[in-house]
């Protein structure tokens, strides 16, 4: 919600010295989230004046139409002579009043104005558009044309209210009252301890039998409907400058007088309104649920198929509006049009000010993907008692600005309801906050909010109509606490009960995160939503199980309607964003849930709210949920080790991704088998398959390596990007959760190096596995320390792998013969399995 400080001052007498920053601090202290304070016109400097176009000369011979104008600016230029200005806009003519900026002025953005020669003429200033003055969109996409009665030479900065401060407030879902100047003014008045001039406190005529006929057949969906009629509007009447500027400052575009007035009152009082062209409404206005399959063309020109739960406004023909969301095109207010017969347009309007059920409006808006300013307010809560005042305010403005006549008939349909009351122990806010406020403070703060409070120890609180979010004692306690200041609450640490702590699973996840962070990875949590197109970009086969996704019924974004089955899309997206912003050496990791649909899907049942669900009901609910194993993934790009005085750096490669998997396996106490693999996004020649053995069977739990170039191109990733993903729950299931301290022997180690020549396609990990098995129990560790390729020495298609083998016995010092025998056995088994021969 954008709130101009100048508009706010109309209802609260703020001190003249108070700035937008001061008000921001006060409102933040009161619990409102004021994100920014925009300084309109902060760098604007005149002279900026009203001028009248005297002559227009069309300049020929240029690629675009150019006009050379003389403009009367009065005495603003110091001479009284017409100002010569070159302009490319064409939406004005001789005699029009325009905004002229003269040499020496500065426009928003630091754009200085000076006389300059252009298109063969000297232009002494500019004729301004709304964008050039930082006013926002006025709908014309051209020069500002002022009303004919505007005085020539008048200061346009003051006329157009170009200097102001605008507070941008992020209104939470429960504070619909703050989606209006009235609501923010009330909070401001409370924060400063000043009286509020409530704009809704105006004289409203009583309902009578002469109003426009209205029939509400669904009082639950619409519990209040006010209709007023204004006739004789001048079709050519335009919204005055002050009204247009206020709409622009709150982020709305001026359209036409009738529409602008309804939008203005909505922003002022928080009550959405709608104006119908009376000549287009046929018969009684009705409010009912739509019939399944009914059609309605809304004001945005889209034909919508209605649902049986949609609440609609109707006349004798059928729907004429989607209640609380958007009106229909068949009763739209017509813009004025000049014809041979004069000026045509809407002259008679019916004004609707109604109160609709919040849940119904929210569902309709989301069902049709049609979020509007009206639906935004209704779904957060609108003051039902403001409808009559909002309708009257609209009538008054239309009569004042368009010369209309308010008909005496007033229609008001109200469903019977009682005010909401809450019983509150006077000391309840004290217990919630841990602060001794006392009864007097509690009563005073609740009365400032608008509540009626009676009683002593037990307070009977009647909630004001504009605060439907206050439903229980804790809500009232929160009001007291926020107005007394969250910053005044004492800070205390909770005391943990004994005998509790992290579960085994939580400890594992924490250890994995620490291990990866210690290895130089940065944690990057991502949203669990993906698009199905990403699986094509990752190169997954058409029958890949990862393509089976759980789709959301009401996704946050239509582009990402599915829950992820892999962590890679989110991590690779984070890597791409960071690389695009200049961070090229990246190592990111994430641990999180993936969502795998079950083979048999069951619909979830609604659990009771009046009792604890039974074990069977909870089990049925869990059975309806997708499987949610926890995965861990890493992505790398750029340099893994930086170059410096200590030596050369090196780029990240597939081996780093494999090592990350080994680090995770070590934390889980699981033995990870690494072998050559081929899957989806990974390069077929640089992909490792990660396997664990359980109950005599092997299970693939992940992959690691370098991504395929096609995947890098499709996702816009850096060259040689590497990745790893593991099923962390599967590792936990086969791992030994008890930390094992390393054994320390008192006997010396015997080191033997071997260099084996194998065919190039033979993976080093297979050679290593054979050496490890052949060496037997005496082998303490094995390390690949060199890979050498030379066709002249080794032969075509051959490579040399050099390993360092460390042998040690737990009970004795090994002899040279024992170490050599173990080495020979290892080499023999490697030769048998992989064709390796000792390099001679």
Coordinates of C-alpha atoms in Angstrom, one line a residue, residues 504 508 511 664-671 730-741:
X504 CA 19.9 -39.3 14.9
X508 CA 23.5 -36.6 10.5
X511 CA 27.2 -33.2 10.2
X664 CA 28.9 -37.2 2.8
X665 CA 29.2 -41.0 3.0
X666 CA 31.9 -40.7 5.6
X667 CA 29.6 -38.6 7.8
X668 CA 26.9 -41.3 7.4
X669 CA 29.3 -44.1 8.2
X670 CA 28.4 -45.8 4.9
X671 CA 30.7 -47.4 2.4
X730 CA 19.5 -44.3 1.8
X731 CA 23.0 -43.6 3.1
X732 CA 21.7 -43.2 6.6
X733 CA 19.9 -46.6 6.3
X734 CA 23.1 -48.5 5.4
X735 CA 25.5 -46.4 7.5
X736 CA 26.8 -46.9 11.0
X737 CA 25.6 -44.0 13.0
X738 CA 28.2 -44.5 15.7
X739 CA 31.3 -42.3 15.1
X740 CA 34.4 -44.4 14.8
X741 CA 37.7 -43.2 16.1

